[in-house]
């Protein structure tokens, strides 16, 4: 479930900051019961500082829409209209324009477009990593769709920090929490050749903690 809910700072405390969250017209009690065993609603906090979309973000969005158009034959405006409404429906987002939307809305939309490309195997005319406006979202999406985080090609699972030794059956190892990334054979070999730190620095990537849903996608063990 995805919802954008406005929160205000309540007070500062020595241990951090308290927020008061208001969800107008929403009753989340049932959702909380469905989504967690302890009745706590967990989510992601993003700070929207009121800035409008940057020229760089606009360029990334339209470049990705152009690549989608090259792939499916429709013009960019048609794809933009269709995908924008798909995005608003999927994310419960309000109407926006790439001319003057917020930085946050642009970031979410770019991630949505790249996720669409990864899901449907749509090639990009430049490295995927240079298109994203949210590296963590891109790393997650690449893993969920088994696409290389660098180039978008078909990927292998790469253990970024947690080494799986020779002779061990990867299917029997509990992968939950291991630091992983999705890499195509070419970039997988490159990473092993130049070393993880150099690879991370070169492509501005890192391994992320394998979640249960990732393990399911890759057919890996996540619990005893």
Short mmCIF file of C-alpha atoms in Angstrom, two decimals:
data_model
loop_
_atom_site.label_atom_id
_atom_site.label_comp_id
_atom_site.label_asym_id
_atom_site.label_seq_id
_atom_site.Cartn_x
_atom_site.Cartn_y
_atom_site.Cartn_z
CA UNK A 1 0.00 0.00 0.00
CA UNK A 2 1.32 3.48 -0.88
CA UNK A 3 -0.06 6.67 0.60
CA UNK A 4 1.36 10.17 0.81
CA UNK A 5 0.46 11.62 4.19
CA UNK A 6 1.43 15.05 5.43
CA UNK A 7 3.30 15.22 8.72
CA UNK A 8 4.26 18.21 10.88
CA UNK A 9 7.08 18.50 13.35
CA UNK A 10 5.66 18.19 16.86
CA UNK A 11 8.74 18.76 18.96
CA UNK A 12 12.45 18.11 19.13
CA UNK A 13 13.79 15.75 21.73
CA UNK A 14 17.35 14.74 22.75
CA UNK A 15 16.87 11.41 20.97
CA UNK A 16 15.39 12.86 17.76
CA UNK A 17 12.26 14.51 16.35
CA UNK A 18 8.58 13.73 16.97
CA UNK A 19 6.11 14.15 14.12
CA UNK A 20 2.33 14.41 14.15
CA UNK A 21 0.86 12.66 11.09
CA UNK A 22 -2.55 13.64 9.72
CA UNK A 23 -4.31 11.47 7.12
CA UNK A 24 -7.40 13.50 6.08
CA UNK A 25 -10.43 11.32 5.47
CA UNK A 26 -8.45 8.12 6.05
CA UNK A 27 -8.97 5.38 8.61
CA UNK A 28 -5.80 3.30 8.69
CA UNK A 29 -6.63 1.03 11.62
CA UNK A 30 -7.68 -1.92 9.43
CA UNK A 31 -4.67 -1.47 7.15
CA UNK A 32 -2.37 -1.43 10.17
CA UNK A 33 -3.82 -4.71 11.38
CA UNK A 34 -3.37 -6.31 7.96
CA UNK A 35 0.17 -5.11 7.38
CA UNK A 36 1.75 -5.85 10.74
CA UNK A 37 1.45 -8.22 13.65
CA UNK A 38 1.98 -5.55 16.28
CA UNK A 39 -0.44 -2.96 14.89
CA UNK A 40 2.28 -0.44 14.07
CA UNK A 41 2.20 1.31 10.71
CA UNK A 42 5.68 1.50 9.25
CA UNK A 43 6.66 3.57 6.26
CA UNK A 44 9.16 5.88 4.69
CA UNK A 45 9.82 9.50 5.59
CA UNK A 46 10.74 11.89 2.80
CA UNK A 47 11.33 15.60 3.26
CA UNK A 48 9.73 17.84 0.64
CA UNK A 49 11.38 21.23 0.87
CA UNK A 50 9.01 22.91 -1.56
CA UNK A 51 11.47 23.15 -4.45
CA UNK A 52 10.17 22.67 -8.00
CA UNK A 53 11.48 20.16 -10.51
CA UNK A 54 15.04 20.78 -11.65
CA UNK A 55 16.17 20.98 -15.28
CA UNK A 56 18.23 17.83 -14.70
CA UNK A 57 15.20 15.91 -13.45
CA UNK A 58 13.08 17.10 -16.36
CA UNK A 59 15.78 15.97 -18.78
CA UNK A 60 15.92 12.50 -17.18
CA UNK A 61 12.14 12.09 -17.34
CA UNK A 62 11.82 13.12 -20.99
CA UNK A 63 14.88 11.10 -22.04
CA UNK A 64 13.31 8.00 -20.46
CA UNK A 65 9.97 8.74 -22.14
CA UNK A 66 11.84 9.07 -25.45
CA UNK A 67 13.42 5.63 -24.96
CA UNK A 68 10.01 4.15 -24.20
CA UNK A 69 8.67 5.75 -27.39
CA UNK A 70 11.54 4.33 -29.45
CA UNK A 71 10.64 0.91 -28.07
CA UNK A 72 6.85 0.91 -28.46
CA UNK A 73 6.40 3.27 -31.41
CA UNK A 74 4.10 5.78 -29.69
CA UNK A 75 5.01 9.46 -29.42
CA UNK A 76 6.41 10.87 -26.21
CA UNK A 77 3.35 12.93 -25.28
CA UNK A 78 1.07 9.90 -25.62
CA UNK A 79 3.39 7.80 -23.47
CA UNK A 80 3.70 10.60 -20.94
CA UNK A 81 -0.08 10.97 -20.65
CA UNK A 82 -0.58 7.21 -20.29
CA UNK A 83 2.28 6.62 -17.84
CA UNK A 84 1.53 9.73 -15.80
CA UNK A 85 -2.01 8.49 -15.19
CA UNK A 86 -0.71 5.00 -14.44
CA UNK A 87 1.63 6.58 -11.89
CA UNK A 88 -1.11 8.67 -10.27
CA UNK A 89 -3.36 5.62 -9.97
CA UNK A 90 -0.65 3.29 -8.66
CA UNK A 91 0.75 5.81 -6.16
CA UNK A 92 -2.49 7.56 -5.23
CA UNK A 93 -0.84 10.80 -6.38
CA UNK A 94 -2.47 14.06 -7.40
CA UNK A 95 -2.20 15.55 -10.90
CA UNK A 96 1.19 17.06 -11.71
CA UNK A 97 3.10 18.60 -14.60
CA UNK A 98 6.75 18.15 -15.51
CA UNK A 99 6.82 21.91 -16.05
CA UNK A 100 6.40 22.87 -12.39
CA UNK A 101 5.90 19.82 -10.13
CA UNK A 102 7.88 19.44 -6.93
CA UNK A 103 11.33 17.89 -6.75
CA UNK A 104 9.80 15.04 -4.74
CA UNK A 105 7.05 14.33 -7.29
CA UNK A 106 9.62 14.36 -10.11
CA UNK A 107 11.85 11.92 -8.20
CA UNK A 108 8.96 9.50 -7.69
CA UNK A 109 7.87 9.76 -11.35
CA UNK A 110 11.39 9.14 -12.68
CA UNK A 111 11.66 6.06 -10.45
CA UNK A 112 8.29 4.87 -11.75
CA UNK A 113 9.41 5.31 -15.38
CA UNK A 114 12.64 3.41 -14.79
CA UNK A 115 10.76 0.66 -12.96
CA UNK A 116 8.48 0.39 -16.00
CA UNK A 117 11.53 0.07 -18.29
CA UNK A 118 13.10 -2.59 -16.10
CA UNK A 119 9.87 -4.58 -15.85
CA UNK A 120 9.32 -4.64 -19.61
CA UNK A 121 12.94 -4.87 -20.71
CA UNK A 122 12.95 -1.49 -22.46
CA UNK A 123 16.55 -0.53 -23.36
CA UNK A 124 17.86 2.89 -22.38
CA UNK A 125 20.16 4.97 -24.57
CA UNK A 126 22.43 5.72 -21.62
CA UNK A 127 23.36 3.79 -18.46
CA UNK A 128 20.48 3.19 -16.09
CA UNK A 129 22.54 4.48 -13.20
CA UNK A 130 22.83 7.91 -14.82
CA UNK A 131 19.06 8.18 -15.27
CA UNK A 132 17.92 7.50 -11.74
CA UNK A 133 17.12 10.27 -9.30
CA UNK A 134 16.88 7.83 -6.39
CA UNK A 135 19.69 5.27 -6.30
CA UNK A 136 18.09 3.17 -3.55
CA UNK A 137 14.84 2.86 -5.51
CA UNK A 138 16.82 1.89 -8.63
CA UNK A 139 18.87 -0.73 -6.77
CA UNK A 140 15.69 -2.25 -5.36
CA UNK A 141 13.86 -2.22 -8.70
CA UNK A 142 16.81 -3.78 -10.53
CA UNK A 143 16.85 -6.64 -8.04
CA UNK A 144 13.10 -7.18 -8.17
CA UNK A 145 13.15 -7.35 -11.99
CA UNK A 146 16.49 -9.20 -12.29
CA UNK A 147 18.01 -6.38 -14.36
CA UNK A 148 21.53 -5.02 -14.16
CA UNK A 149 21.70 -1.84 -12.10
CA UNK A 150 24.38 -0.45 -14.41
CA UNK A 151 23.02 -1.20 -17.90
CA UNK A 152 19.58 -2.76 -17.46
CA UNK A 153 20.51 -6.10 -19.04
CA UNK A 154 19.57 -9.56 -17.74
CA UNK A 155 21.25 -9.94 -14.38
CA UNK A 156 22.89 -12.34 -11.95
CA UNK A 157 22.62 -11.90 -8.20
CA UNK A 158 25.86 -10.43 -6.89
CA UNK A 159 26.85 -10.59 -3.23
CA UNK A 160 28.27 -7.14 -2.63
CA UNK A 161 29.66 -7.58 0.87
CA UNK A 162 28.60 -10.96 2.21
CA UNK A 163 30.79 -13.52 0.49
CA UNK A 164 29.32 -16.90 -0.40
CA UNK A 165 32.26 -19.29 -0.47
CA UNK A 166 33.04 -21.85 -3.14
CA UNK A 167 31.24 -25.15 -2.75
CA UNK A 168 28.36 -23.75 -0.70
CA UNK A 169 24.84 -24.26 -2.01
CA UNK A 170 23.38 -20.79 -2.43
CA UNK A 171 19.87 -22.23 -2.33
CA UNK A 172 20.46 -23.38 1.25
CA UNK A 173 21.99 -20.16 2.57
CA UNK A 174 19.65 -17.73 4.32
CA UNK A 175 19.98 -14.56 2.22
CA UNK A 176 17.72 -12.30 4.26
CA UNK A 177 19.75 -9.22 5.18
CA UNK A 178 22.70 -10.03 2.90
CA UNK A 179 24.05 -7.10 0.87
CA UNK A 180 23.30 -7.80 -2.79
CA UNK A 181 22.90 -6.13 -6.18
CA UNK A 182 21.81 -7.20 -9.65
CA UNK A 183 24.55 -7.25 -12.30
CA UNK A 184 24.70 -8.57 -15.86
CA UNK A 185 27.50 -11.07 -16.67
CA UNK A 186 29.73 -8.31 -18.07
CA UNK A 187 29.42 -6.01 -15.07
CA UNK A 188 29.50 -8.96 -12.68
CA UNK A 189 32.87 -10.00 -14.11
CA UNK A 190 34.09 -6.39 -14.00
CA UNK A 191 33.16 -6.10 -10.34
CA UNK A 192 35.15 -9.21 -9.44
CA UNK A 193 38.07 -8.02 -11.57
CA UNK A 194 38.46 -4.50 -10.17
CA UNK A 195 37.10 -5.11 -6.67
CA UNK A 196 33.87 -4.07 -4.97
CA UNK A 197 35.05 -0.70 -3.62
CA UNK A 198 36.37 0.45 -7.00
CA UNK A 199 33.22 -0.79 -8.75
CA UNK A 200 30.98 1.04 -6.26
CA UNK A 201 32.94 4.24 -6.77
CA UNK A 202 32.99 3.95 -10.55
CA UNK A 203 29.24 3.42 -10.94
CA UNK A 204 27.99 5.08 -7.73
CA UNK A 205 26.27 1.90 -6.55
CA UNK A 206 26.27 -0.26 -3.45
CA UNK A 207 24.74 -3.48 -2.21
CA UNK A 208 21.40 -3.28 -0.43
CA UNK A 209 19.98 -5.59 2.22
CA UNK A 210 18.02 -8.48 0.72
CA UNK A 211 14.40 -8.33 1.82
CA UNK A 212 11.98 -11.26 1.92
CA UNK A 213 10.31 -10.27 -1.35
CA UNK A 214 13.69 -10.17 -3.13
CA UNK A 215 14.55 -13.65 -1.86
CA UNK A 216 11.25 -14.92 -3.24
CA UNK A 217 11.94 -13.37 -6.66
CA UNK A 218 15.37 -15.03 -6.82
CA UNK A 219 14.20 -18.31 -5.29
CA UNK A 220 16.45 -17.93 -2.27
CA UNK A 221 16.01 -19.04 1.32
CA UNK A 222 15.04 -16.29 3.75
CA UNK A 223 14.24 -18.23 6.92
CA UNK A 224 14.89 -21.55 8.62
#
